[in-house]
Amino acid sequence: MTPDATVVAFGLMVRVATGVQTGRDPAGVGGLRERITRLEDENAALREEQQRLEREHGRLEAERERLGGENKRLRAERERLQEINERLRGEVEALRRAAKRQAAPFSKGDPIANPKRAGRKPGPAYGTRAHRRPPEHVDQVVAVGLPGCCPGCGGELVTERVAMQYQEELPPTRPLVTCYQVQVGRCQSCGRRVQPRHPAQTSDALGAAGTQLGPRVVALAAWLSKGLGMPAGKVARLLGHLGLAVTPGGITQAIARAARRCQPTYQALVQGVRASPVVAGDETGWRVGGARAWLWAFAGAQVTVYRIAHGRGYTDAAAVLGEGYAGVLERDGWAPYRRFQNATHQTCLAHLLRRCRELLADADRGQAKTPHAVRRILEHALALREARDAGTLDAATLAAEAGRLGARVDKLVAGATRYPPNRRLLNHLARERAHLFTFLHAPDVEATNWRAEHAIRPAVVTRKTWGGNRTWTGAATWQALTSVVRTASQQGHDPVDLLARLLRAPDPIVANLAIPGR
């Protein structure tokens, strides 16, 4: 019974008892007793309801504790799945970077069942067909006459025409050994020792060092090593087939001597890059003595310079370009390039388009809207360039279209997106906004940094072949010789002849190359 009901019942009982004691039998005593009984029944029902509610409360408390534990478990599971998701995203990015590496050693996927024929299609659009032309001179003529009779039936043969077949062959190789009889004299007046030098000699060494490799041999070894990426051991084996016995160590020393002769030319090339109106830059990983290093490549229209550095920062790039470079820098989105404040920049659209394709490959539902919009803007810019180069678009219309493209980029960047990869793409576009369409205003500027990537590709092949350099001295040899050889080929010079001329010079000279600023 509740306290209120108890008080009411007690009061009624007191009044009833009082009436009995006084001898009075108040009317309605029986009704009061019935009311008391009814109140007691209601109180019992309330107690049962209270007990039921307490049991329900206990059950709900237990359910709350169970749900709290389930919530903690689900939070932990969500965190675990997020960690797995981040790890898998990192692995996907690593696989993508590996897939984009140049000169991959193995093909990807299964071979195509019916592949197209390799090479270009024949036809007038491709110029001369892919066959060897008759040589300009013939050293010997060999007549190939008909046999005495038909080999099939033995009948008489009659000559109808004489057809020509040319065969170009290497003659049997034999080293040309020259002995320079050097007359060493002494001045009768001052006692000075005088030793003359023939223009074809590469050194003044006599005695134990008097037997040397000729300039063309050293130049050929340097080109094979730095131009074609052959290790010193294979270069020695090739020269052995040509009749020259030389060890890999001898090849290494000869190549180092050629690199020392190339130092003035290398320094001139660095100055030529700084004087170039347009330069494309790129960098890739390298190894020196097994430790991490970086290979930088800077390619202009006429010169290419390589530099192996400890780092990948602004100071490493400025060591070649110079902090005050004021030309046009074609580059990717690597942040240190943006610190060249005096330069005009062109960010690589190929990198941005590749990034859009990767986002589209992973996009789910509305996540593809942003990369699609960026791709359309960039492809429209490339189409404008093609129309300008074809002469179908005047300068005023081109400028107006470029302005509209910039406005589209600004609107896209200012928009909202909740997908983090899309937001990162838009943030990158915001940083590169002023450098997206430089190529539309300057016809000599490329929309990508392809020249630097083409320059760096042979170095990547070399890295896959023999991993880098063992010492920093070897790295200096590599960067000097490779820069000279690459620039010579870029300008249509024979690198072997050019290196041979440098080796024959009595003192280090600058090679006869077209270098900007000289």
Short mmCIF file of C-alpha atoms in Angstrom, two decimals, residues 20 29 73 132 220 317 342 378 415 420 479 514:
data_model
loop_
_atom_site.label_atom_id
_atom_site.label_comp_id
_atom_site.label_asym_id
_atom_site.label_seq_id
_atom_site.Cartn_x
_atom_site.Cartn_y
_atom_site.Cartn_z
CA VAL A 20 -17.69 2.29 18.37
CA VAL A 29 -19.26 2.21 8.17
CA ARG A 73 32.79 -3.03 -31.05
CA ARG A 132 67.57 -0.15 -97.04
CA LEU A 220 83.50 4.87 -78.33
CA ALA A 317 67.27 22.30 -58.86
CA ASN A 342 61.28 34.91 -61.63
CA LEU A 378 42.22 20.41 -70.16
CA GLY A 415 32.78 24.65 -55.65
CA PRO A 420 38.75 14.00 -50.28
CA GLN A 479 76.49 13.39 -65.34
CA ALA A 514 75.34 25.31 -80.18
#
